[in-house]
Amino acid sequence: MPEVATHCPYCALQCGMTLRLTGTGRVEVGTRDFPTNRGGLCQKGWTAAELLDHPDRLTTPLLHGEPVSWPVALDFVATRIRELQATHGRDAVAVFGGGGLTNEKGYALGKFARVVLGTRYVDYNGRFCMSSAAAAGIRAFGIDRGLPFPLSDLGKADTLLLAGANVAETMPPLGRYLTEQTEAGGTLIVIDPRATPTARRAGLHLQPTPGTDLAVALGLLHVVIAEGYVDRGYVAARTTGWAEVARRAAAWWPARVERLSGVPAADLEAAAHALGRAARAVIVTGRGAEQHTKGTDTVSAFINLALALGLPGRPGSGYGCLTGQGNGQGGREHGQKADQLPGYRRIDDPAARAHVAGVWGVAPDDLPGPGVSAAELLDRLGTPDGPKALLVFGSNPVVSAPRAARVADRLRALDLLVVADFLRSETAALADVVLPTAQWAEEDGTMTNLEGRVLRRRALCEPPSGVGTDLGVLAELGTRLAHGARIDADPRAVFDELRRASAGGPADYSGVTWERIDAEDGVFWPCPTDTHRGTPRLFIDTFPTPDGRARFVPVDHRAPAEEPCPDFPLYLTTGRVLAQYQSGTQTRRVAPLVAAAPRAFVELHPDLAATLSIVDGEPVRVVSRRGAAELPARVVDTIRPDTLFAPFHWPGVNALTNDALDPTSRMPEFKVCAARVEKL
Ligand code: SF4
């Protein structure tokens, strides 16, 4: 039986797995010992192969809903692009990518946008996931790699602080590191407005009001300073900017933080002591802390705390963030972001433009400048000055974007919407042209996991008849549009080009080859030469900043974009459940996952439910300033009485969320808005 060693198609843990083709043509998932998941898989990974022969699988291109041949579909798209650009200019066409695309696809998509289309409008859904941590990492360390150390360090930490990360549900195999850590006597601290399954494993759970993580981080730093835990030698030798950060933290004494966040001062002090006394301490942020209009500043506050304690670069200690989407890390490195070129280069850097233009065989001046972030791009579609056409790869913004009803309106206002996908997502349902493309088990490529480890995705089988590939679509459209450089349809050729384009950049892949990945269980970037061993641990001796020092960034707490008011007296926060993934296009079609998590719901506290005479299971209406959703109530005592929680994997929930943006990362404020709940 043919068998390949590959990785799960879903989250950024990218669990190692085997795929086996049985005699009956079915694909079976099996475990394999990989350094991160060590044989573990969650329910999503175990059932991932069910989509390969799913009856909803798209197997022919659709033009206005009717099946057509590939040449007809591609000719139509190319002709419409040519017409729209002739009338409205090259920025009339936009591209929207995804954090689940392979490195090769993300790279090719950025190149396609800049060189074939010549548009500045390209961005991706990772903007909804990682951008705040990425921005804060760059401004502190000069580089953004989710975990700058191997994942296994989590299990060895004397104190592990998880701020807004619910790994027990989002990445269950990672839970073994929490077990390892606590069984060895370590202290696990979780900051989360909900008593999630992760928080319930913690020795100390800080349960702040949504939108107050930044104040909690400032309060922790205040106690660390007051109790003398600051690593003065490290601060003096390896950082800049300490004095102003220390000055601002002085104003965040525990009682003040308690009044603002609801976190008892004693718990705050206990957490600071556990961090300060630990020989090895790790601080990790997740979406809970990051998806705010002040997400970048909140992450900076946690990084400031880590720097004060002397953690980054100390073996066994550090700060990291947990990337969410499968290739959320690689997807933000190679050019599908509006402001970026491959190798994590900035598109407004003349040297970067010259290098990448040289690889692409075009003049630097022919490359467009920076575009706008995902939410801004979606908001601009179909407006008089905005793009008239959008090409979507590996994303479903109708469900995953904030204020989703408005996003659907913007997509309907387009002259041309093209979606490449393997299932008819809610976004594909609005498309003029749908192009059926291959799934993970049918394609080769690379992914970069949450540790910055570049991995191989390996094909087990061919896509069904009639199904193309994302790279093939880009190559064919490139040929038809006949602008500039060629896009290769072969993933290995694309990766070799990506290596050259990334050479010398912060995310340098030039020494990574598919063969090395096979032989070494993945290669950590940066890896600048064939003989370089890769970089599992960053910052050991220096930081990639101009002076080699990490930068403290002064930040202050501020309120969320929306606070509760008489009309909307509650906080609404959103998140994930174990059995579903992102916008649910895939997992809402897998029977065991549907059985485990069949529909959206809203969690509310028993006290709130009693006040409104709502009983468990009863349908209720949740209303925000942007829309309403009818959801069954789940009455649970794991949530604060002033807070509602709803998972966003189903259409409707993001109709409620706020599209207010972080000024630095352009991250929407998914994690907190004002809402009310009504009995129906
Ligand atoms: Fe897949 Fe993530 Fe589950 Fe691992 S934890 S099996 S990568 S979804």
JSON list of N, CA and C in Angstrom, two decimals, residues 84-112:
[
{"chain": "A", "resi": 84, "resn": "LEU", "atom": "N", "xyz": [-10.82, 44.96, -17.09]},
{"chain": "A", "resi": 84, "resn": "LEU", "atom": "CA", "xyz": [-10.95, 45.82, -15.89]},
{"chain": "A", "resi": 84, "resn": "LEU", "atom": "C", "xyz": [-9.69, 46.64, -15.67]},
{"chain": "A", "resi": 85, "resn": "GLN", "atom": "N", "xyz": [-8.53, 46.03, -15.92]},
{"chain": "A", "resi": 85, "resn": "GLN", "atom": "CA", "xyz": [-7.30, 46.80, -15.73]},
{"chain": "A", "resi": 85, "resn": "GLN", "atom": "C", "xyz": [-7.14, 47.86, -16.82]},
{"chain": "A", "resi": 86, "resn": "ALA", "atom": "N", "xyz": [-7.62, 47.54, -18.05]},
{"chain": "A", "resi": 86, "resn": "ALA", "atom": "CA", "xyz": [-7.54, 48.54, -19.12]},
{"chain": "A", "resi": 86, "resn": "ALA", "atom": "C", "xyz": [-8.40, 49.76, -18.79]},
{"chain": "A", "resi": 87, "resn": "THR", "atom": "N", "xyz": [-9.52, 49.51, -18.16]},
{"chain": "A", "resi": 87, "resn": "THR", "atom": "CA", "xyz": [-10.44, 50.61, -17.84]},
{"chain": "A", "resi": 87, "resn": "THR", "atom": "C", "xyz": [-10.05, 51.37, -16.57]},
{"chain": "A", "resi": 88, "resn": "HIS", "atom": "N", "xyz": [-9.68, 50.59, -15.54]},
{"chain": "A", "resi": 88, "resn": "HIS", "atom": "CA", "xyz": [-9.52, 51.20, -14.21]},
{"chain": "A", "resi": 88, "resn": "HIS", "atom": "C", "xyz": [-8.08, 51.21, -13.70]},
{"chain": "A", "resi": 89, "resn": "GLY", "atom": "N", "xyz": [-7.14, 50.66, -14.43]},
{"chain": "A", "resi": 89, "resn": "GLY", "atom": "CA", "xyz": [-5.76, 50.61, -13.95]},
{"chain": "A", "resi": 89, "resn": "GLY", "atom": "C", "xyz": [-5.45, 49.27, -13.29]},
{"chain": "A", "resi": 90, "resn": "ARG", "atom": "N", "xyz": [-4.17, 49.07, -13.01]},
{"chain": "A", "resi": 90, "resn": "ARG", "atom": "CA", "xyz": [-3.76, 47.74, -12.55]},
{"chain": "A", "resi": 90, "resn": "ARG", "atom": "C", "xyz": [-4.26, 47.43, -11.14]},
{"chain": "A", "resi": 91, "resn": "ASP", "atom": "N", "xyz": [-4.47, 48.45, -10.32]},
{"chain": "A", "resi": 91, "resn": "ASP", "atom": "CA", "xyz": [-4.98, 48.20, -8.97]},
{"chain": "A", "resi": 91, "resn": "ASP", "atom": "C", "xyz": [-6.46, 47.81, -8.98]},
{"chain": "A", "resi": 92, "resn": "ALA", "atom": "N", "xyz": [-7.05, 47.70, -10.16]},
{"chain": "A", "resi": 92, "resn": "ALA", "atom": "CA", "xyz": [-8.46, 47.28, -10.24]},
{"chain": "A", "resi": 92, "resn": "ALA", "atom": "C", "xyz": [-8.64, 45.83, -9.84]},
{"chain": "A", "resi": 93, "resn": "VAL", "atom": "N", "xyz": [-7.56, 45.08, -9.79]},
{"chain": "A", "resi": 93, "resn": "VAL", "atom": "CA", "xyz": [-7.65, 43.65, -9.45]},
{"chain": "A", "resi": 93, "resn": "VAL", "atom": "C", "xyz": [-6.89, 43.43, -8.14]},
{"chain": "A", "resi": 94, "resn": "ALA", "atom": "N", "xyz": [-7.52, 42.71, -7.22]},
{"chain": "A", "resi": 94, "resn": "ALA", "atom": "CA", "xyz": [-6.91, 42.43, -5.92]},
{"chain": "A", "resi": 94, "resn": "ALA", "atom": "C", "xyz": [-6.80, 40.92, -5.73]},
{"chain": "A", "resi": 95, "resn": "VAL", "atom": "N", "xyz": [-5.92, 40.54, -4.80]},
{"chain": "A", "resi": 95, "resn": "VAL", "atom": "CA", "xyz": [-5.68, 39.13, -4.50]},
{"chain": "A", "resi": 95, "resn": "VAL", "atom": "C", "xyz": [-5.79, 38.94, -2.99]},
{"chain": "A", "resi": 96, "resn": "PHE", "atom": "N", "xyz": [-6.47, 37.87, -2.59]},
{"chain": "A", "resi": 96, "resn": "PHE", "atom": "CA", "xyz": [-6.64, 37.59, -1.16]},
{"chain": "A", "resi": 96, "resn": "PHE", "atom": "C", "xyz": [-6.19, 36.15, -0.92]},
{"chain": "A", "resi": 97, "resn": "GLY", "atom": "N", "xyz": [-5.16, 35.99, -0.09]},
{"chain": "A", "resi": 97, "resn": "GLY", "atom": "CA", "xyz": [-4.60, 34.66, 0.15]},
{"chain": "A", "resi": 97, "resn": "GLY", "atom": "C", "xyz": [-4.98, 34.12, 1.51]},
{"chain": "A", "resi": 98, "resn": "GLY", "atom": "N", "xyz": [-4.23, 33.10, 1.94]},
{"chain": "A", "resi": 98, "resn": "GLY", "atom": "CA", "xyz": [-4.59, 32.45, 3.19]},
{"chain": "A", "resi": 98, "resn": "GLY", "atom": "C", "xyz": [-3.38, 31.89, 3.92]},
{"chain": "A", "resi": 99, "resn": "GLY", "atom": "N", "xyz": [-3.52, 31.79, 5.23]},
{"chain": "A", "resi": 99, "resn": "GLY", "atom": "CA", "xyz": [-2.46, 31.25, 6.06]},
{"chain": "A", "resi": 99, "resn": "GLY", "atom": "C", "xyz": [-2.40, 29.72, 6.03]},
{"chain": "A", "resi": 100, "resn": "GLY", "atom": "N", "xyz": [-3.27, 29.10, 5.24]},
{"chain": "A", "resi": 100, "resn": "GLY", "atom": "CA", "xyz": [-3.19, 27.65, 5.08]},
{"chain": "A", "resi": 100, "resn": "GLY", "atom": "C", "xyz": [-2.46, 27.25, 3.82]},
{"chain": "A", "resi": 101, "resn": "LEU", "atom": "N", "xyz": [-2.14, 28.22, 2.97]},
{"chain": "A", "resi": 101, "resn": "LEU", "atom": "CA", "xyz": [-1.45, 27.91, 1.72]},
{"chain": "A", "resi": 101, "resn": "LEU", "atom": "C", "xyz": [-0.01, 27.49, 2.01]},
{"chain": "A", "resi": 102, "resn": "THR", "atom": "N", "xyz": [0.53, 26.62, 1.18]},
{"chain": "A", "resi": 102, "resn": "THR", "atom": "CA", "xyz": [1.94, 26.24, 1.34]},
{"chain": "A", "resi": 102, "resn": "THR", "atom": "C", "xyz": [2.83, 27.46, 1.11]},
{"chain": "A", "resi": 103, "resn": "ASN", "atom": "N", "xyz": [4.09, 27.34, 1.53]},
{"chain": "A", "resi": 103, "resn": "ASN", "atom": "CA", "xyz": [5.03, 28.43, 1.29]},
{"chain": "A", "resi": 103, "resn": "ASN", "atom": "C", "xyz": [5.12, 28.75, -0.20]},
{"chain": "A", "resi": 104, "resn": "GLU", "atom": "N", "xyz": [5.11, 27.68, -1.00]},
{"chain": "A", "resi": 104, "resn": "GLU", "atom": "CA", "xyz": [5.24, 27.87, -2.44]},
{"chain": "A", "resi": 104, "resn": "GLU", "atom": "C", "xyz": [4.06, 28.69, -2.99]},
{"chain": "A", "resi": 105, "resn": "LYS", "atom": "N", "xyz": [2.87, 28.37, -2.50]},
{"chain": "A", "resi": 105, "resn": "LYS", "atom": "CA", "xyz": [1.69, 29.08, -3.00]},
{"chain": "A", "resi": 105, "resn": "LYS", "atom": "C", "xyz": [1.67, 30.53, -2.51]},
{"chain": "A", "resi": 106, "resn": "GLY", "atom": "N", "xyz": [1.98, 30.73, -1.23]},
{"chain": "A", "resi": 106, "resn": "GLY", "atom": "CA", "xyz": [2.01, 32.10, -0.70]},
{"chain": "A", "resi": 106, "resn": "GLY", "atom": "C", "xyz": [3.00, 32.96, -1.46]},
{"chain": "A", "resi": 107, "resn": "TYR", "atom": "N", "xyz": [4.17, 32.37, -1.74]},
{"chain": "A", "resi": 107, "resn": "TYR", "atom": "CA", "xyz": [5.20, 33.09, -2.49]},
{"chain": "A", "resi": 107, "resn": "TYR", "atom": "C", "xyz": [4.70, 33.40, -3.91]},
{"chain": "A", "resi": 108, "resn": "ALA", "atom": "N", "xyz": [4.16, 32.36, -4.57]},
{"chain": "A", "resi": 108, "resn": "ALA", "atom": "CA", "xyz": [3.71, 32.55, -5.95]},
{"chain": "A", "resi": 108, "resn": "ALA", "atom": "C", "xyz": [2.57, 33.57, -6.03]},
{"chain": "A", "resi": 109, "resn": "LEU", "atom": "N", "xyz": [1.72, 33.57, -5.00]},
{"chain": "A", "resi": 109, "resn": "LEU", "atom": "CA", "xyz": [0.60, 34.51, -5.00]},
{"chain": "A", "resi": 109, "resn": "LEU", "atom": "C", "xyz": [1.10, 35.96, -4.91]},
{"chain": "A", "resi": 110, "resn": "GLY", "atom": "N", "xyz": [2.09, 36.18, -4.05]},
{"chain": "A", "resi": 110, "resn": "GLY", "atom": "CA", "xyz": [2.66, 37.53, -3.95]},
{"chain": "A", "resi": 110, "resn": "GLY", "atom": "C", "xyz": [3.32, 37.95, -5.25]},
{"chain": "A", "resi": 111, "resn": "LYS", "atom": "N", "xyz": [4.04, 37.02, -5.85]},
{"chain": "A", "resi": 111, "resn": "LYS", "atom": "CA", "xyz": [4.71, 37.33, -7.12]},
{"chain": "A", "resi": 111, "resn": "LYS", "atom": "C", "xyz": [3.67, 37.58, -8.22]},
{"chain": "A", "resi": 112, "resn": "PHE", "atom": "N", "xyz": [2.63, 36.76, -8.25]},
{"chain": "A", "resi": 112, "resn": "PHE", "atom": "CA", "xyz": [1.57, 36.91, -9.24]},
{"chain": "A", "resi": 112, "resn": "PHE", "atom": "C", "xyz": [0.94, 38.30, -9.12]}
]
